[in-house]
């Protein structure tokens, strides 16, 4: 792999030990993936922030790296951590857990990474332009950046994202290249995909279909479109999060949406070697909706909710009061905006709580006494049983609001 003189100097330690370690990691990854050189990135999004996921070893690794003294040279943001930094006490997080989580955040801040603590940096202030190279780590954010914004990023791991932050570079391979972005399979959708939860179920099914495609699955999706208006982005976020979870997809081409598919749709479609048809979402909905027993919590906002999502939930609640805890996960900046505009207070009167900095998948759910949840997120429904042993009801946002208001799941039964 070709390194420029400047990059070789970083490797040799000219910009400090931390940046040298970063260049070592990036060079090794570049060699593994057959990258020809490095590409400059406009922003970085770092995952592996929750202490619940990285544990003591991860914390020690980050603190050691931070002690080396190097700082991010491009805008770098953090994925959700394990707890709400402001409201941890009322939500039931233990002080011991919060102390560990704060150490993780401090170490990352020491590396110059901003504590945005969200998987939707594009709702805060970091939205790359079409064609821009970035190094993002959170799987749903990667899918959104590549497929909706037209940026170029691989699915980074925690350490490789930090390495990209400290150098402003990432190895040029896979989704950074034209050939790596070619579709592997056409997916013709021949059923209605109306709500965001439907898009999540569709994403889950597509992920399963393309997961074994040679060279990593890149679907080219036809015959389906997101709704117009404020639900459009929520639908697209849910679609990508679903397939990122079930099939490790980092890029989908959607006719009329993905910038490359808009510009060269017919040419791209010809590259796909395989074709599948999705005629119904039932299989996906049933696989994700495996809840049993008494509902502890209704949890929505995976990926993190946008300001428009909050307004929509408020409308659905219609001033009625939730009978079980109703958590809406979002970015702290979005929560602050909701507090300023009165939306947070109105949601609170309906028994809904805005939870920031974390989410239902990366928080220590058992420590919070949560065993059975309802959600409208295919990604959360996919991971919660394996990550937390949780029992999960999956359905539309409307069904989730109903469940919160009645205190029990009344959506489609577990098949
Ligand atoms: Fe975001 Fe957590 Fe879901 S990081 S995409 S809310 S699993």
XYZ file of C-alpha atoms and ligand atoms in Angstrom:
422
model
C 0.000 0.000 0.000
C 1.328 3.385 -1.033
C 1.905 5.942 1.747
C 2.852 9.542 0.948
C 5.897 11.127 2.558
C 3.623 12.953 5.010
C 1.853 9.717 5.934
C 5.168 7.923 6.433
C 6.239 10.770 8.737
C 3.062 10.332 10.814
C 3.830 6.606 11.011
C 7.343 7.447 12.176
C 5.934 9.509 15.037
C 6.298 13.111 13.722
C 2.785 13.926 14.988
C 3.079 12.038 18.255
C 2.687 8.495 19.483
C -1.106 8.441 19.250
C -1.127 9.428 15.583
C 1.664 6.937 14.855
C -0.407 4.137 16.411
C -3.374 5.341 14.330
C -1.328 5.164 11.122
C -0.122 1.689 12.049
C -3.729 0.497 12.414
C -4.813 2.123 9.147
C -1.832 0.753 7.203
C -2.494 -2.768 8.487
C -6.187 -2.516 7.572
C -5.314 -1.117 4.164
C -3.016 -4.058 3.467
C -5.664 -6.583 4.619
C -8.285 -5.036 2.321
C -5.957 -4.502 -0.635
C -6.244 -0.691 -0.546
C -3.962 1.107 -2.981
C -3.614 4.260 -0.868
C -5.239 6.411 1.818
C -8.070 8.840 1.223
C -8.717 12.025 3.204
C -11.958 12.057 5.199
C -14.192 15.023 6.018
C -15.575 13.635 9.272
C -15.434 10.653 11.584
C -18.066 8.971 13.707
C -16.751 6.716 16.475
C -18.600 3.661 17.839
C -17.716 1.472 20.812
C -18.617 4.222 23.271
C -20.892 2.333 25.670
C -19.085 0.938 28.690
C -21.694 -1.813 28.663
C -20.254 -2.994 25.329
C -16.533 -2.311 25.640
C -16.024 -3.151 29.325
C -12.831 -2.752 31.318
C -10.487 -3.802 28.492
C -12.013 -1.288 26.078
C -11.802 1.483 28.666
C -8.133 0.727 29.385
C -7.385 0.691 25.627
C -8.968 4.135 25.159
C -7.308 5.678 28.226
C -3.919 4.398 27.113
C -4.427 5.894 23.629
C -5.630 9.204 25.065
C -2.524 9.344 27.291
C -0.375 9.387 24.144
C -1.546 12.955 23.592
C -2.682 13.005 19.945
C -5.875 14.811 18.926
C -8.443 14.452 16.147
C -7.550 16.512 13.079
C -11.060 16.400 11.547
C -14.576 16.724 13.017
C -15.170 13.558 15.005
C -18.289 12.604 16.941
C -19.301 9.837 19.354
C -21.954 7.166 18.975
C -24.350 6.679 21.939
C -22.828 5.631 25.225
C -24.377 3.466 27.929
C -26.377 6.032 29.927
C -28.160 9.373 29.881
C -25.607 11.817 31.292
C -28.217 14.215 32.723
C -31.048 11.933 33.760
C -29.239 8.757 34.761
C -30.453 8.831 38.345
C -34.166 9.058 37.585
C -33.835 6.356 34.903
C -32.200 3.956 37.365
C -28.565 3.778 36.187
C -26.129 2.931 38.973
C -23.483 5.504 39.996
C -20.797 2.840 39.462
C -21.844 2.354 35.830
C -22.099 6.097 35.214
C -18.582 6.654 36.592
C -17.158 4.079 34.172
C -19.153 5.552 31.274
C -17.875 9.039 32.074
C -14.294 7.726 31.972
C -14.921 6.342 28.462
C -16.269 9.713 27.320
C -13.368 11.580 28.972
C -10.826 9.365 27.200
C -12.513 9.941 23.834
C -12.749 13.683 24.492
C -9.034 13.552 25.277
C -8.589 12.251 21.733
C -10.506 15.280 20.431
C -13.777 13.459 19.748
C -16.957 15.451 20.457
C -19.418 13.909 22.941
C -22.458 14.155 20.652
C -23.374 10.619 21.750
C -25.737 9.968 18.886
C -26.063 7.599 15.948
C -27.685 10.389 13.909
C -24.908 13.006 13.630
C -26.686 14.170 10.468
C -29.527 15.470 12.717
C -27.019 17.447 14.779
C -24.550 19.251 12.551
C -22.449 16.691 10.697
C -24.016 15.883 7.342
C -21.453 14.995 4.658
C -22.016 16.063 1.077
C -22.595 13.683 -1.817
C -19.272 12.173 -2.910
C -17.450 13.200 0.287
C -15.278 10.521 1.911
C -15.904 10.026 5.634
C -15.065 7.337 8.198
C -18.183 6.485 10.160
C -18.644 3.503 12.399
C -22.256 3.139 13.518
C -23.935 0.746 11.098
C -27.220 2.622 10.563
C -25.359 5.938 10.213
C -23.026 4.337 7.652
C -26.008 3.134 5.625
C -27.618 6.580 5.817
C -24.414 8.410 4.848
C -23.748 6.147 1.847
C -27.282 5.567 0.630
C -29.202 8.758 1.375
C -26.494 11.434 1.489
C -24.283 9.804 -1.172
C -21.159 10.079 0.977
C -18.532 7.325 0.919
C -17.681 5.345 4.023
C -16.927 1.791 5.007
C -18.320 0.356 8.224
C -15.490 1.348 10.546
C -14.743 -0.369 13.809
C -14.182 1.674 16.995
C -10.339 1.680 16.780
C -10.201 2.287 13.012
C -12.589 5.235 13.349
C -10.428 6.753 16.097
C -7.374 6.171 13.898
C -9.142 8.019 11.065
C -9.948 10.902 13.447
C -6.302 11.259 14.526
C -4.953 11.260 10.969
C -7.869 12.500 8.820
C -7.315 9.417 6.661
C -8.780 6.006 5.912
C -7.641 3.234 3.524
C -9.282 3.552 0.117
C -11.170 0.296 -0.462
C -14.673 -1.188 -0.828
C -17.284 1.565 -0.384
C -14.702 4.302 -1.035
C -14.281 3.000 -4.592
C -16.638 3.015 -7.590
C -16.306 -0.741 -8.060
C -16.998 -1.451 -4.367
C -20.267 0.454 -4.655
C -21.674 -1.552 -7.534
C -24.885 -3.386 -6.663
C -24.739 -7.142 -6.178
C -28.462 -7.845 -6.328
C -31.638 -6.209 -7.612
C -34.452 -6.335 -5.083
C -37.893 -5.763 -6.592
C -40.380 -4.898 -3.872
C -43.931 -5.922 -4.717
C -45.772 -5.051 -1.516
C -46.787 -1.880 0.308
C -44.093 -0.399 2.560
C -45.851 2.483 4.240
C -44.699 3.064 7.812
C -41.115 3.367 9.039
C -41.523 0.023 10.853
C -42.488 -1.523 7.477
C -39.277 -0.082 6.026
C -37.383 -1.628 8.954
C -38.964 -5.035 8.276
C -38.140 -4.665 4.565
C -34.557 -3.735 5.449
C -34.331 -6.800 7.679
C -35.510 -9.050 4.808
C -33.170 -7.413 2.275
C -30.227 -7.772 4.652
C -30.892 -11.491 4.906
C -31.145 -11.794 1.110
C -27.862 -10.024 0.311
C -25.769 -11.135 3.300
C -24.165 -13.994 1.368
C -23.588 -12.036 -1.888
C -19.984 -12.226 -3.049
C -17.933 -9.220 -2.034
C -20.527 -7.949 0.486
C -24.151 -7.253 -0.312
C -25.120 -4.008 -2.032
C -28.819 -4.109 -2.928
C -30.356 -2.078 -5.743
C -33.946 -1.613 -4.593
C -36.734 -1.008 -7.090
C -40.506 -0.472 -7.088
C -40.713 1.141 -3.675
C -40.430 4.739 -2.510
C -40.367 6.449 0.873
C -43.373 8.551 1.846
C -43.233 12.275 1.132
C -42.962 14.802 3.952
C -41.327 14.597 7.368
C -41.639 10.785 7.583
C -39.361 10.349 4.579
C -36.093 10.490 6.523
C -37.427 8.296 9.334
C -38.455 5.689 6.747
C -35.032 5.785 5.066
C -33.235 5.573 8.421
C -35.312 2.534 9.374
C -34.711 0.818 6.020
C -30.938 1.138 6.323
C -30.833 0.235 10.024
C -32.805 -2.968 9.332
C -30.473 -4.231 6.608
C -27.340 -3.055 8.429
C -28.439 -5.266 11.334
C -29.446 -8.443 9.526
C -26.990 -8.325 6.611
C -24.128 -5.967 7.581
C -25.134 -3.816 4.606
C -23.255 -0.504 4.376
C -24.840 0.843 1.197
C -28.146 0.404 -0.582
C -29.131 1.972 -3.859
C -32.755 3.046 -3.887
C -34.237 4.243 -7.156
C -34.903 7.953 -7.065
C -33.178 8.431 -3.686
C -29.526 7.336 -3.585
C -27.586 10.028 -5.469
C -25.696 7.447 -7.588
C -28.935 5.617 -8.412
C -30.491 8.939 -9.443
C -27.544 9.801 -11.673
C -26.707 6.392 -13.180
C -29.530 4.028 -12.138
C -29.805 1.993 -15.349
C -26.031 1.527 -15.630
C -25.700 0.498 -11.989
C -28.583 -1.969 -12.151
C -26.822 -3.841 -14.979
C -23.910 -4.648 -12.637
C -26.116 -6.693 -10.306
C -25.619 -10.406 -10.858
C -28.658 -11.594 -8.915
C -32.281 -10.701 -8.488
C -34.819 -11.272 -5.718
C -38.426 -10.272 -5.204
C -39.991 -9.296 -1.878
C -43.718 -9.961 -2.088
C -44.668 -9.584 1.554
C -43.224 -8.183 4.790
C -44.953 -10.792 6.965
C -41.913 -13.019 7.406
C -39.836 -10.069 8.571
C -42.498 -8.724 10.910
C -43.012 -12.154 12.479
C -39.290 -12.832 12.921
C -38.869 -9.495 14.727
C -42.057 -9.628 16.805
C -41.256 -12.337 19.357
C -42.459 -10.638 22.537
C -44.073 -12.566 25.377
C -45.388 -11.486 28.753
C -45.864 -8.243 30.621
C -44.526 -5.117 28.985
C -41.867 -3.258 31.015
C -41.112 -0.400 28.633
C -42.022 0.992 25.234
C -38.801 2.175 23.583
C -38.634 4.046 20.276
C -35.940 6.194 18.667
C -33.611 3.622 17.093
C -31.946 5.203 15.151
C -32.242 8.295 17.360
C -35.444 10.283 16.863
C -35.489 13.520 14.873
C -37.378 16.669 15.973
C -40.116 15.727 13.464
C -40.422 12.251 15.028
C -41.027 13.860 18.435
C -43.821 16.041 17.081
C -45.425 13.025 15.457
C -45.293 10.977 18.680
C -46.823 13.883 20.574
C -49.661 14.010 18.063
C -50.275 10.270 18.394
C -50.307 10.478 22.187
C -53.015 13.133 21.878
C -52.706 14.265 25.532
C -53.452 10.793 26.894
C -51.198 9.319 29.558
C -48.846 6.367 29.068
C -49.404 3.482 31.481
C -45.882 2.060 31.219
C -42.577 3.913 30.889
C -42.348 5.286 27.346
C -38.767 6.077 26.355
C -37.888 8.034 23.239
C -34.176 7.899 22.462
C -32.633 10.912 20.796
C -29.543 13.116 20.635
C -28.960 15.571 23.475
C -29.045 18.469 20.990
C -32.459 17.327 19.745
C -33.685 16.975 23.352
C -32.453 20.487 24.167
C -34.325 21.821 21.161
C -37.454 19.951 22.321
C -37.046 21.495 25.775
C -36.771 24.983 24.310
C -39.852 24.544 22.140
C -42.052 22.956 24.838
C -42.245 19.592 23.035
C -40.323 17.786 25.793
C -42.654 19.149 28.493
C -45.747 18.182 26.488
C -44.379 14.661 25.962
C -43.605 14.505 29.679
C -47.234 15.332 30.534
C -48.199 12.281 28.451
C -45.755 10.129 30.419
C -43.113 9.969 27.673
C -39.449 10.558 28.558
C -36.807 11.835 26.185
C -33.662 9.818 26.838
C -30.423 11.127 25.323
C -26.809 9.966 24.933
C -27.720 6.273 24.849
C -30.232 3.787 23.438
C -32.077 0.589 24.289
C -29.417 -1.574 22.594
C -26.255 -0.156 24.164
C -27.600 0.639 27.666
C -27.390 -1.994 30.437
C -31.072 -2.901 30.189
C -31.113 -5.597 32.870
C -29.577 -3.185 35.363
C -32.567 -0.936 34.605
C -34.967 -3.816 35.313
C -36.120 -4.060 31.686
C -36.837 -7.546 30.351
C -39.741 -7.041 27.947
C -39.964 -4.146 25.495
C -42.032 -2.944 22.603
C -40.328 -1.065 19.783
C -40.887 0.119 16.223
C -37.221 -0.457 15.335
C -36.264 -3.533 13.324
C -32.644 -3.005 14.350
C -33.483 -2.944 18.065
C -35.837 -5.928 17.682
C -33.039 -7.801 15.909
C -30.364 -7.160 18.559
C -32.214 -6.973 21.877
C -32.903 -10.712 22.277
C -29.269 -11.717 21.613
C -27.590 -8.767 23.389
C -29.815 -8.556 26.450
C -31.930 -11.725 26.467
C -34.905 -9.358 26.141
C -38.361 -10.289 24.935
C -39.396 -7.866 22.172
C -42.683 -6.822 20.611
C -42.223 -5.189 17.226
C -44.769 -3.084 15.365
C -45.538 0.331 13.951
C -45.109 3.575 15.875
C -48.906 3.730 16.205
C -48.973 0.253 17.771
C -46.188 1.250 20.132
C -48.018 4.390 21.247
C -51.167 2.275 21.788
C -49.125 -0.177 23.863
C -47.762 2.677 25.975
C -51.257 4.083 26.522
C -52.872 0.740 27.387
C -49.875 -0.751 29.222
C -49.876 -3.924 27.132
C -49.059 -5.036 23.605
C -52.093 -5.058 21.373
C -50.241 -5.157 18.078
C -49.970 -8.215 15.886
C -49.547 -11.366 17.996
C -46.362 -13.371 18.089
C -46.689 -15.987 15.366
Fe -28.667 4.087 17.202
Fe -28.643 2.475 19.247
Fe -30.247 2.025 17.254
S -26.903 3.371 18.326
S -29.237 2.812 15.477
S -30.331 3.801 18.605
S -29.011 0.522 18.269
